[in-house]
Amino acid sequence: FTLAHAYRATRSEAHRDAALAITRHIADADRPTGAGVSWIGGPPIGLGDGSIVLFLVWAAREFNDGGLRDLARRAGDRALEQA
């Protein structure tokens, strides 16, 4: 999040590349769980997986990345399953 904002301020591709690399690292750490995906198995709302989902929704829009949007949706499916 911070690096993406640094990119906006500086237009330094190094900041954007680092932000994308960190985002992909987080996305790649998902694991299939129930009806969707999870990361740490924490609460689907607030801290835990919920925070990761909110970050992915933001990142999908920031980087115009449909794959991140789909991953966030699958994590949302898991949250609904737990509701």
mmCIF file of N, CA, C and O in Angstrom:
data_model
loop_
_atom_site.group_PDB
_atom_site.id
_atom_site.type_symbol
_atom_site.label_atom_id
_atom_site.label_comp_id
_atom_site.label_asym_id
_atom_site.label_seq_id
_atom_site.Cartn_x
_atom_site.Cartn_y
_atom_site.Cartn_z
ATOM 1 N N PHE A 1 0.832 -1.190 0.000
ATOM 2 C CA PHE A 1 0.000 0.000 0.000
ATOM 3 C C PHE A 1 0.877 1.254 0.000
ATOM 4 O O PHE A 1 0.705 2.136 -0.817
ATOM 5 N N THR A 2 1.827 1.286 0.910
ATOM 6 C CA THR A 2 2.702 2.451 1.021
ATOM 7 C C THR A 2 3.549 2.630 -0.238
ATOM 8 O O THR A 2 3.713 3.756 -0.728
ATOM 9 N N LEU A 3 4.086 1.538 -0.758
ATOM 10 C CA LEU A 3 4.909 1.644 -1.966
ATOM 11 C C LEU A 3 4.098 2.099 -3.170
ATOM 12 O O LEU A 3 4.595 2.830 -4.023
ATOM 13 N N ALA A 4 2.847 1.664 -3.241
ATOM 14 C CA ALA A 4 1.996 2.109 -4.348
ATOM 15 C C ALA A 4 1.753 3.610 -4.256
ATOM 16 O O ALA A 4 1.762 4.314 -5.269
ATOM 17 N N HIS A 5 1.578 4.111 -3.055
ATOM 18 C CA HIS A 5 1.405 5.555 -2.891
ATOM 19 C C HIS A 5 2.713 6.299 -3.160
ATOM 20 O O HIS A 5 2.690 7.410 -3.707
ATOM 21 N N ALA A 6 3.830 5.683 -2.805
ATOM 22 C CA ALA A 6 5.123 6.281 -3.146
ATOM 23 C C ALA A 6 5.275 6.366 -4.662
ATOM 24 O O ALA A 6 5.794 7.360 -5.191
ATOM 25 N N TYR A 7 4.808 5.347 -5.377
ATOM 26 C CA TYR A 7 4.857 5.379 -6.840
ATOM 27 C C TYR A 7 4.014 6.540 -7.376
ATOM 28 O O TYR A 7 4.439 7.271 -8.272
ATOM 29 N N ARG A 8 2.818 6.711 -6.810
ATOM 30 C CA ARG A 8 1.969 7.817 -7.265
ATOM 31 C C ARG A 8 2.663 9.160 -7.102
ATOM 32 O O ARG A 8 2.531 10.047 -7.935
ATOM 33 N N ALA A 9 3.386 9.300 -5.981
ATOM 34 C CA ALA A 9 4.041 10.572 -5.690
ATOM 35 C C ALA A 9 5.290 10.796 -6.524
ATOM 36 O O ALA A 9 5.579 11.922 -6.928
ATOM 37 N N THR A 10 6.029 9.727 -6.795
ATOM 38 C CA THR A 10 7.330 9.878 -7.447
ATOM 39 C C THR A 10 7.358 9.416 -8.899
ATOM 40 O O THR A 10 8.258 9.769 -9.641
ATOM 41 N N ARG A 11 6.417 8.567 -9.261
ATOM 42 C CA ARG A 11 6.394 7.912 -10.576
ATOM 43 C C ARG A 11 7.635 7.049 -10.789
ATOM 44 O O ARG A 11 8.015 6.760 -11.922
ATOM 45 N N SER A 12 8.241 6.619 -9.698
ATOM 46 C CA SER A 12 9.394 5.726 -9.768
ATOM 47 C C SER A 12 8.910 4.303 -10.024
ATOM 48 O O SER A 12 8.188 3.731 -9.199
ATOM 49 N N GLU A 13 9.296 3.749 -11.156
ATOM 50 C CA GLU A 13 8.892 2.385 -11.490
ATOM 51 C C GLU A 13 9.386 1.381 -10.451
ATOM 52 O O GLU A 13 8.761 0.336 -10.248
ATOM 53 N N ALA A 14 10.473 1.692 -9.785
ATOM 54 C CA ALA A 14 10.986 0.800 -8.739
ATOM 55 C C ALA A 14 9.963 0.647 -7.609
ATOM 56 O O ALA A 14 9.779 -0.452 -7.083
ATOM 57 N N HIS A 15 9.276 1.741 -7.267
ATOM 58 C CA HIS A 15 8.237 1.657 -6.228
ATOM 59 C C HIS A 15 7.063 0.812 -6.709
ATOM 60 O O HIS A 15 6.538 -0.015 -5.963
ATOM 61 N N ARG A 16 6.659 1.036 -7.939
ATOM 62 C CA ARG A 16 5.529 0.262 -8.482
ATOM 63 C C ARG A 16 5.883 -1.216 -8.568
ATOM 64 O O ARG A 16 5.093 -2.080 -8.184
ATOM 65 N N ASP A 17 7.068 -1.518 -9.064
ATOM 66 C CA ASP A 17 7.502 -2.912 -9.182
ATOM 67 C C ASP A 17 7.562 -3.592 -7.820
ATOM 68 O O ASP A 17 7.156 -4.745 -7.674
ATOM 69 N N ALA A 18 8.059 -2.876 -6.823
ATOM 70 C CA ALA A 18 8.130 -3.442 -5.471
ATOM 71 C C ALA A 18 6.731 -3.667 -4.902
ATOM 72 O O ALA A 18 6.466 -4.709 -4.288
ATOM 73 N N ALA A 19 5.827 -2.717 -5.124
ATOM 74 C CA ALA A 19 4.455 -2.869 -4.643
ATOM 75 C C ALA A 19 3.788 -4.082 -5.287
ATOM 76 O O ALA A 19 3.109 -4.868 -4.614
ATOM 77 N N LEU A 20 3.989 -4.245 -6.588
ATOM 78 C CA LEU A 20 3.415 -5.399 -7.285
ATOM 79 C C LEU A 20 4.031 -6.708 -6.803
ATOM 80 O O LEU A 20 3.319 -7.706 -6.629
ATOM 81 N N ALA A 21 5.328 -6.720 -6.569
ATOM 82 C CA ALA A 21 5.989 -7.943 -6.106
ATOM 83 C C ALA A 21 5.466 -8.365 -4.739
ATOM 84 O O ALA A 21 5.199 -9.549 -4.503
ATOM 85 N N ILE A 22 5.300 -7.414 -3.848
ATOM 86 C CA ILE A 22 4.769 -7.731 -2.513
ATOM 87 C C ILE A 22 3.325 -8.220 -2.625
ATOM 88 O O ILE A 22 2.938 -9.192 -1.971
ATOM 89 N N THR A 23 2.547 -7.555 -3.457
ATOM 90 C CA THR A 23 1.150 -7.962 -3.639
ATOM 91 C C THR A 23 1.069 -9.376 -4.196
ATOM 92 O O THR A 23 0.272 -10.201 -3.728
ATOM 93 N N ARG A 24 1.894 -9.688 -5.175
ATOM 94 C CA ARG A 24 1.884 -11.043 -5.750
ATOM 95 C C ARG A 24 2.345 -12.076 -4.727
ATOM 96 O O ARG A 24 1.823 -13.194 -4.697
ATOM 97 N N HIS A 25 3.305 -11.707 -3.893
ATOM 98 C CA HIS A 25 3.753 -12.625 -2.839
ATOM 99 C C HIS A 25 2.599 -12.958 -1.893
ATOM 100 O O HIS A 25 2.391 -14.125 -1.539
ATOM 101 N N ILE A 26 1.837 -11.947 -1.505
ATOM 102 C CA ILE A 26 0.679 -12.173 -0.643
ATOM 103 C C ILE A 26 -0.354 -13.031 -1.368
ATOM 104 O O ILE A 26 -0.874 -14.002 -0.810
ATOM 105 N N ALA A 27 -0.652 -12.688 -2.600
ATOM 106 C CA ALA A 27 -1.650 -13.442 -3.371
ATOM 107 C C ALA A 27 -1.232 -14.900 -3.539
ATOM 108 O O ALA A 27 -2.054 -15.812 -3.403
ATOM 109 N N ASP A 28 0.033 -15.118 -3.807
ATOM 110 C CA ASP A 28 0.523 -16.482 -4.038
ATOM 111 C C ASP A 28 0.547 -17.336 -2.782
ATOM 112 O O ASP A 28 0.708 -18.557 -2.865
ATOM 113 N N ALA A 29 0.394 -16.716 -1.624
ATOM 114 C CA ALA A 29 0.405 -17.467 -0.366
ATOM 115 C C ALA A 29 -0.972 -18.020 -0.002
ATOM 116 O O ALA A 29 -1.127 -18.657 1.041
ATOM 117 N N ASP A 30 -1.971 -17.800 -0.879
ATOM 118 C CA ASP A 30 -3.308 -18.311 -0.580
ATOM 119 C C ASP A 30 -3.324 -19.833 -0.613
ATOM 120 O O ASP A 30 -2.443 -20.463 -1.185
ATOM 121 N N ARG A 31 -4.318 -20.384 0.048
ATOM 122 C CA ARG A 31 -4.490 -21.839 0.006
ATOM 123 C C ARG A 31 -5.985 -22.147 -0.103
ATOM 124 O O ARG A 31 -6.807 -21.498 0.546
ATOM 125 N N PRO A 32 -6.313 -23.113 -0.938
ATOM 126 C CA PRO A 32 -7.721 -23.483 -1.079
ATOM 127 C C PRO A 32 -8.293 -23.919 0.278
ATOM 128 O O PRO A 32 -7.667 -24.699 0.995
ATOM 129 N N THR A 33 -9.437 -23.361 0.608
ATOM 130 C CA THR A 33 -10.094 -23.678 1.868
ATOM 131 C C THR A 33 -11.596 -23.627 1.650
ATOM 132 O O THR A 33 -12.119 -22.588 1.258
ATOM 133 N N GLY A 34 -12.269 -24.718 1.912
ATOM 134 C CA GLY A 34 -13.725 -24.727 1.790
ATOM 135 C C GLY A 34 -14.176 -24.235 0.427
ATOM 136 O O GLY A 34 -13.717 -24.702 -0.604
ATOM 137 N N ALA A 35 -15.064 -23.231 0.449
ATOM 138 C CA ALA A 35 -15.652 -22.698 -0.779
ATOM 139 C C ALA A 35 -14.778 -21.662 -1.471
ATOM 140 O O ALA A 35 -15.164 -21.121 -2.491
ATOM 141 N N GLY A 36 -13.598 -21.379 -0.923
ATOM 142 C CA GLY A 36 -12.770 -20.339 -1.521
ATOM 143 C C GLY A 36 -11.309 -20.509 -1.171
ATOM 144 O O GLY A 36 -10.750 -21.584 -1.316
ATOM 145 N N VAL A 37 -10.708 -19.433 -0.692
ATOM 146 C CA VAL A 37 -9.294 -19.444 -0.306
ATOM 147 C C VAL A 37 -9.134 -18.721 1.030
ATOM 148 O O VAL A 37 -9.980 -17.934 1.432
ATOM 149 N N SER A 38 -8.009 -19.006 1.688
ATOM 150 C CA SER A 38 -7.667 -18.290 2.913
ATOM 151 C C SER A 38 -6.157 -18.150 2.983
ATOM 152 O O SER A 38 -5.428 -18.714 2.154
ATOM 153 N N TRP A 39 -5.695 -17.431 3.941
ATOM 154 C CA TRP A 39 -4.258 -17.240 4.139
ATOM 155 C C TRP A 39 -3.854 -17.718 5.525
ATOM 156 O O TRP A 39 -3.104 -18.649 5.653
ATOM 157 N N ILE A 40 -4.375 -17.061 6.543
ATOM 158 C CA ILE A 40 -3.983 -17.431 7.904
ATOM 159 C C ILE A 40 -5.118 -18.098 8.667
ATOM 160 O O ILE A 40 -4.930 -18.536 9.785
ATOM 161 N N GLY A 41 -6.277 -18.148 8.055
ATOM 162 C CA GLY A 41 -7.419 -18.781 8.703
ATOM 163 C C GLY A 41 -8.038 -17.933 9.797
ATOM 164 O O GLY A 41 -8.834 -18.404 10.578
ATOM 165 N N GLY A 42 -7.640 -16.666 9.823
ATOM 166 C CA GLY A 42 -8.195 -15.756 10.827
ATOM 167 C C GLY A 42 -9.608 -15.349 10.474
ATOM 168 O O GLY A 42 -10.180 -15.809 9.488
ATOM 169 N N PRO A 43 -10.158 -14.457 11.276
ATOM 170 C CA PRO A 43 -11.547 -14.032 11.039
ATOM 171 C C PRO A 43 -11.727 -13.444 9.639
ATOM 172 O O PRO A 43 -10.838 -12.742 9.149
ATOM 173 N N PRO A 44 -12.854 -13.728 8.996
ATOM 174 C CA PRO A 44 -13.086 -13.184 7.659
ATOM 175 C C PRO A 44 -13.407 -11.699 7.689
ATOM 176 O O PRO A 44 -13.424 -11.046 6.661
ATOM 177 N N ILE A 45 -13.682 -11.161 8.865
ATOM 178 C CA ILE A 45 -13.991 -9.737 9.007
ATOM 179 C C ILE A 45 -12.948 -9.134 9.938
ATOM 180 O O ILE A 45 -12.607 -9.709 10.951
ATOM 181 N N GLY A 46 -12.436 -7.970 9.588
ATOM 182 C CA GLY A 46 -11.463 -7.304 10.462
ATOM 183 C C GLY A 46 -10.070 -7.856 10.273
ATOM 184 O O GLY A 46 -9.593 -8.019 9.164
ATOM 185 N N LEU A 47 -9.411 -8.159 11.363
ATOM 186 C CA LEU A 47 -8.046 -8.667 11.292
ATOM 187 C C LEU A 47 -8.028 -10.067 10.694
ATOM 188 O O LEU A 47 -9.022 -10.756 10.649
ATOM 189 N N GLY A 48 -6.882 -10.514 10.271
ATOM 190 C CA GLY A 48 -6.767 -11.848 9.681
ATOM 191 C C GLY A 48 -7.031 -11.811 8.195
ATOM 192 O O GLY A 48 -6.652 -10.874 7.492
ATOM 193 N N ASP A 49 -7.703 -12.834 7.712
ATOM 194 C CA ASP A 49 -7.968 -12.937 6.277
ATOM 195 C C ASP A 49 -8.771 -11.744 5.756
ATOM 196 O O ASP A 49 -8.598 -11.330 4.611
ATOM 197 N N GLY A 50 -9.623 -11.186 6.594
ATOM 198 C CA GLY A 50 -10.423 -10.037 6.168
ATOM 199 C C GLY A 50 -9.569 -8.860 5.739
ATOM 200 O O GLY A 50 -9.865 -8.179 4.753
ATOM 201 N N SER A 51 -8.485 -8.630 6.456
ATOM 202 C CA SER A 51 -7.581 -7.533 6.096
ATOM 203 C C SER A 51 -6.908 -7.804 4.760
ATOM 204 O O SER A 51 -6.718 -6.890 3.953
ATOM 205 N N ILE A 52 -6.556 -9.044 4.524
ATOM 206 C CA ILE A 52 -5.921 -9.405 3.259
ATOM 207 C C ILE A 52 -6.898 -9.214 2.108
ATOM 208 O O ILE A 52 -6.537 -8.687 1.052
ATOM 209 N N VAL A 53 -8.136 -9.603 2.316
ATOM 210 C CA VAL A 53 -9.151 -9.448 1.270
ATOM 211 C C VAL A 53 -9.339 -7.969 0.923
ATOM 212 O O VAL A 53 -9.377 -7.597 -0.254
ATOM 213 N N LEU A 54 -9.430 -7.125 1.932
ATOM 214 C CA LEU A 54 -9.590 -5.686 1.665
ATOM 215 C C LEU A 54 -8.385 -5.135 0.902
ATOM 216 O O LEU A 54 -8.543 -4.324 -0.017
ATOM 217 N N PHE A 55 -7.194 -5.579 1.261
ATOM 218 C CA PHE A 55 -6.001 -5.151 0.532
ATOM 219 C C PHE A 55 -6.071 -5.604 -0.921
ATOM 220 O O PHE A 55 -5.756 -4.839 -1.840
ATOM 221 N N LEU A 56 -6.497 -6.838 -1.156
ATOM 222 C CA LEU A 56 -6.564 -7.356 -2.528
ATOM 223 C C LEU A 56 -7.584 -6.597 -3.364
ATOM 224 O O LEU A 56 -7.360 -6.348 -4.553
ATOM 225 N N VAL A 57 -8.708 -6.234 -2.755
ATOM 226 C CA VAL A 57 -9.713 -5.443 -3.470
ATOM 227 C C VAL A 57 -9.107 -4.104 -3.885
ATOM 228 O O VAL A 57 -9.236 -3.666 -5.033
ATOM 229 N N TRP A 58 -8.404 -3.462 -2.950
ATOM 230 C CA TRP A 58 -7.745 -2.193 -3.263
ATOM 231 C C TRP A 58 -6.695 -2.395 -4.358
ATOM 232 O O TRP A 58 -6.636 -1.623 -5.318
ATOM 233 N N ALA A 59 -5.844 -3.412 -4.206
ATOM 234 C CA ALA A 59 -4.761 -3.653 -5.164
ATOM 235 C C ALA A 59 -5.304 -3.982 -6.550
ATOM 236 O O ALA A 59 -4.728 -3.570 -7.560
ATOM 237 N N ALA A 60 -6.398 -4.723 -6.616
ATOM 238 C CA ALA A 60 -6.995 -5.060 -7.914
ATOM 239 C C ALA A 60 -7.369 -3.797 -8.673
ATOM 240 O O ALA A 60 -7.125 -3.684 -9.883
ATOM 241 N N ARG A 61 -7.915 -2.845 -7.942
ATOM 242 C CA ARG A 61 -8.297 -1.586 -8.582
ATOM 243 C C ARG A 61 -7.065 -0.731 -8.902
ATOM 244 O O ARG A 61 -6.956 -0.160 -9.977
ATOM 245 N N GLU A 62 -6.157 -0.638 -7.940
ATOM 246 C CA GLU A 62 -4.952 0.184 -8.114
ATOM 247 C C GLU A 62 -4.127 -0.268 -9.319
ATOM 248 O O GLU A 62 -3.634 0.552 -10.083
ATOM 249 N N PHE A 63 -3.983 -1.583 -9.481
ATOM 250 C CA PHE A 63 -3.139 -2.126 -10.542
ATOM 251 C C PHE A 63 -3.947 -2.654 -11.735
ATOM 252 O O PHE A 63 -3.379 -3.252 -12.636
ATOM 253 N N ASN A 64 -5.269 -2.447 -11.691
ATOM 254 C CA ASN A 64 -6.153 -2.914 -12.762
ATOM 255 C C ASN A 64 -5.867 -4.381 -13.083
ATOM 256 O O ASN A 64 -5.577 -4.747 -14.225
ATOM 257 N N ASP A 65 -5.971 -5.220 -12.046
ATOM 258 C CA ASP A 65 -5.594 -6.630 -12.149
ATOM 259 C C ASP A 65 -6.804 -7.516 -11.860
ATOM 260 O O ASP A 65 -7.217 -7.675 -10.716
ATOM 261 N N GLY A 66 -7.369 -8.083 -12.915
ATOM 262 C CA GLY A 66 -8.535 -8.948 -12.764
ATOM 263 C C GLY A 66 -8.254 -10.203 -11.969
ATOM 264 O O GLY A 66 -9.144 -10.731 -11.301
ATOM 265 N N GLY A 67 -7.022 -10.703 -12.014
ATOM 266 C CA GLY A 67 -6.673 -11.888 -11.244
ATOM 267 C C GLY A 67 -6.765 -11.626 -9.749
ATOM 268 O O GLY A 67 -7.241 -12.478 -8.984
ATOM 269 N N LEU A 68 -6.323 -10.451 -9.312
ATOM 270 C CA LEU A 68 -6.434 -10.096 -7.902
ATOM 271 C C LEU A 68 -7.901 -9.932 -7.500
ATOM 272 O O LEU A 68 -8.306 -10.318 -6.419
ATOM 273 N N ARG A 69 -8.687 -9.367 -8.393
ATOM 274 C CA ARG A 69 -10.122 -9.198 -8.135
ATOM 275 C C ARG A 69 -10.789 -10.565 -7.961
ATOM 276 O O ARG A 69 -11.585 -10.780 -7.048
ATOM 277 N N ASP A 70 -10.424 -11.517 -8.811
ATOM 278 C CA ASP A 70 -10.989 -12.863 -8.712
ATOM 279 C C ASP A 70 -10.557 -13.546 -7.411
ATOM 280 O O ASP A 70 -11.359 -14.207 -6.757
ATOM 281 N N LEU A 71 -9.313 -13.366 -7.038
ATOM 282 C CA LEU A 71 -8.823 -13.954 -5.800
ATOM 283 C C LEU A 71 -9.564 -13.372 -4.602
ATOM 284 O O LEU A 71 -9.954 -14.105 -3.686
ATOM 285 N N ALA A 72 -9.781 -12.070 -4.592
ATOM 286 C CA ALA A 72 -10.542 -11.441 -3.509
ATOM 287 C C ALA A 72 -11.969 -11.987 -3.463
ATOM 288 O O ALA A 72 -12.522 -12.225 -2.385
ATOM 289 N N ARG A 73 -12.569 -12.205 -4.630
ATOM 290 C CA ARG A 73 -13.925 -12.764 -4.679
ATOM 291 C C ARG A 73 -13.958 -14.166 -4.099
ATOM 292 O O ARG A 73 -14.845 -14.524 -3.330
ATOM 293 N N ARG A 74 -12.949 -14.980 -4.427
ATOM 294 C CA ARG A 74 -12.904 -16.345 -3.894
ATOM 295 C C ARG A 74 -12.721 -16.331 -2.380
ATOM 296 O O ARG A 74 -13.288 -17.149 -1.665
ATOM 297 N N ALA A 75 -11.942 -15.383 -1.887
ATOM 298 C CA ALA A 75 -11.792 -15.249 -0.441
ATOM 299 C C ALA A 75 -13.112 -14.790 0.186
ATOM 300 O O ALA A 75 -13.475 -15.230 1.285
ATOM 301 N N GLY A 76 -13.841 -13.942 -0.537
ATOM 302 C CA GLY A 76 -15.166 -13.532 -0.070
ATOM 303 C C GLY A 76 -16.131 -14.704 -0.022
ATOM 304 O O GLY A 76 -16.956 -14.803 0.896
ATOM 305 N N ASP A 77 -16.026 -15.610 -0.985
ATOM 306 C CA ASP A 77 -16.856 -16.818 -0.951
ATOM 307 C C ASP A 77 -16.586 -17.622 0.318
ATOM 308 O O ASP A 77 -17.506 -18.136 0.947
ATOM 309 N N ARG A 78 -15.324 -17.686 0.704
ATOM 310 C CA ARG A 78 -14.958 -18.396 1.931
ATOM 311 C C ARG A 78 -15.537 -17.683 3.160
ATOM 312 O O ARG A 78 -16.065 -18.314 4.070
ATOM 313 N N ALA A 79 -15.488 -16.357 3.165
ATOM 314 C CA ALA A 79 -16.052 -15.585 4.286
ATOM 315 C C ALA A 79 -17.556 -15.828 4.402
ATOM 316 O O ALA A 79 -18.081 -16.016 5.503
ATOM 317 N N LEU A 80 -18.262 -15.837 3.264
ATOM 318 C CA LEU A 80 -19.698 -16.102 3.289
ATOM 319 C C LEU A 80 -19.997 -17.509 3.790
ATOM 320 O O LEU A 80 -20.990 -17.729 4.486
ATOM 321 N N GLU A 81 -19.150 -18.445 3.438
ATOM 322 C CA GLU A 81 -19.331 -19.816 3.906
ATOM 323 C C GLU A 81 -19.234 -19.878 5.424
ATOM 324 O O GLU A 81 -19.926 -20.669 6.065
ATOM 325 N N GLN A 82 -18.417 -19.030 6.020
ATOM 326 C CA GLN A 82 -18.227 -19.054 7.468
ATOM 327 C C GLN A 82 -19.294 -18.253 8.213
ATOM 328 O O GLN A 82 -19.399 -18.359 9.435
ATOM 329 N N ALA A 83 -20.059 -17.430 7.489
ATOM 330 C CA ALA A 83 -21.063 -16.563 8.134
ATOM 331 C C ALA A 83 -22.205 -17.371 8.720
ATOM 332 O O ALA A 83 -22.529 -18.448 8.324
#
